[in-house]
């Protein structure tokens, strides 16, 4: 019963396009800029092998920034899909 209700509420699938990829990249860049100015201890241990390549971030900051960027990107993409833009 619950499965049929969930399937009935499902929307049309979202196909990947290059514009969706650009939105996700942009969302992650925004998250990196936001993190650069707001994370109190960006170089917390454990350090990454090439720390300068990651903007001086340690592993916790990179993981948190990437997670926030993906959440932000998915929210934008699903919101635009709901509005009918994709």
Short mmCIF file of C-alpha atoms in Angstrom, two decimals:
data_model
loop_
_atom_site.label_atom_id
_atom_site.label_comp_id
_atom_site.label_asym_id
_atom_site.label_seq_id
_atom_site.Cartn_x
_atom_site.Cartn_y
_atom_site.Cartn_z
CA UNK A 1 0.00 0.00 0.00
CA UNK A 2 2.72 2.47 0.97
CA UNK A 3 4.82 1.60 -2.06
CA UNK A 4 1.99 2.27 -4.48
CA UNK A 5 1.33 5.62 -2.78
CA UNK A 6 4.99 6.61 -3.09
CA UNK A 7 5.10 5.57 -6.74
CA UNK A 8 1.96 7.56 -7.47
CA UNK A 9 3.55 10.67 -5.93
CA UNK A 10 6.79 10.33 -7.92
CA UNK A 11 7.52 12.93 -10.57
CA UNK A 12 8.98 12.47 -14.01
CA UNK A 13 12.64 11.43 -13.93
CA UNK A 14 15.25 14.11 -14.37
CA UNK A 15 17.68 13.47 -17.20
CA UNK A 16 21.26 14.69 -16.86
CA UNK A 17 22.26 17.53 -19.16
CA UNK A 18 25.39 19.70 -19.33
CA UNK A 19 23.42 22.60 -17.82
CA UNK A 20 22.69 20.47 -14.75
CA UNK A 21 26.41 19.73 -14.48
CA UNK A 22 27.20 23.45 -14.69
CA UNK A 23 24.67 24.19 -11.95
CA UNK A 24 26.31 21.59 -9.70
CA UNK A 25 29.80 22.95 -10.41
CA UNK A 26 28.62 26.50 -9.71
CA UNK A 27 26.94 25.43 -6.47
CA UNK A 28 30.16 23.76 -5.31
CA UNK A 29 32.21 26.85 -6.19
CA UNK A 30 29.78 29.00 -4.20
CA UNK A 31 30.14 26.58 -1.27
CA UNK A 32 33.94 26.81 -1.47
CA UNK A 33 33.87 30.62 -1.44
CA UNK A 34 31.37 30.59 1.44
CA UNK A 35 33.54 28.13 3.38
CA UNK A 36 36.71 30.12 2.77
CA UNK A 37 35.22 33.04 4.70
CA UNK A 38 33.23 31.19 7.37
CA UNK A 39 35.10 28.05 8.52
CA UNK A 40 36.89 28.90 11.74
CA UNK A 41 39.62 26.24 11.48
CA UNK A 42 39.96 25.40 7.77
CA UNK A 43 43.24 23.52 8.13
CA UNK A 44 42.16 21.13 10.88
CA UNK A 45 43.80 17.71 10.99
CA UNK A 46 44.04 15.35 9.20
CA UNK A 47 45.76 17.34 6.52
CA UNK A 48 45.50 16.51 2.84
CA UNK A 49 48.60 15.47 0.83
CA UNK A 50 48.43 18.55 -1.41
CA UNK A 51 46.90 21.08 0.95
CA UNK A 52 47.58 24.10 -1.26
CA UNK A 53 45.66 22.45 -4.10
CA UNK A 54 42.57 22.38 -1.87
CA UNK A 55 42.86 26.01 -0.80
CA UNK A 56 44.62 25.19 2.45
CA UNK A 57 41.65 23.16 3.70
CA UNK A 58 42.10 20.06 5.80
CA UNK A 59 40.11 16.89 5.20
CA UNK A 60 37.15 17.86 7.45
CA UNK A 61 36.76 21.22 5.69
CA UNK A 62 36.94 19.65 2.21
CA UNK A 63 34.32 17.04 3.10
CA UNK A 64 32.02 19.60 4.70
CA UNK A 65 32.38 22.01 1.80
CA UNK A 66 31.74 19.31 -0.80
CA UNK A 67 28.70 18.04 1.10
CA UNK A 68 27.27 21.54 1.43
CA UNK A 69 27.91 22.24 -2.26
CA UNK A 70 26.12 19.07 -3.33
CA UNK A 71 23.16 19.76 -1.05
CA UNK A 72 22.95 23.29 -2.44
CA UNK A 73 23.25 22.03 -6.03
CA UNK A 74 20.63 19.31 -5.61
CA UNK A 75 18.26 21.83 -4.06
CA UNK A 76 18.69 24.22 -6.98
CA UNK A 77 18.33 21.47 -9.59
CA UNK A 78 15.26 19.91 -8.00
CA UNK A 79 13.71 23.33 -7.45
CA UNK A 80 14.19 24.24 -11.10
CA UNK A 81 12.83 20.84 -12.13
CA UNK A 82 9.75 21.39 -9.98
CA UNK A 83 9.21 24.77 -11.65
CA UNK A 84 9.47 23.12 -15.07
CA UNK A 85 12.78 24.63 -16.15
CA UNK A 86 14.34 21.20 -16.76
#
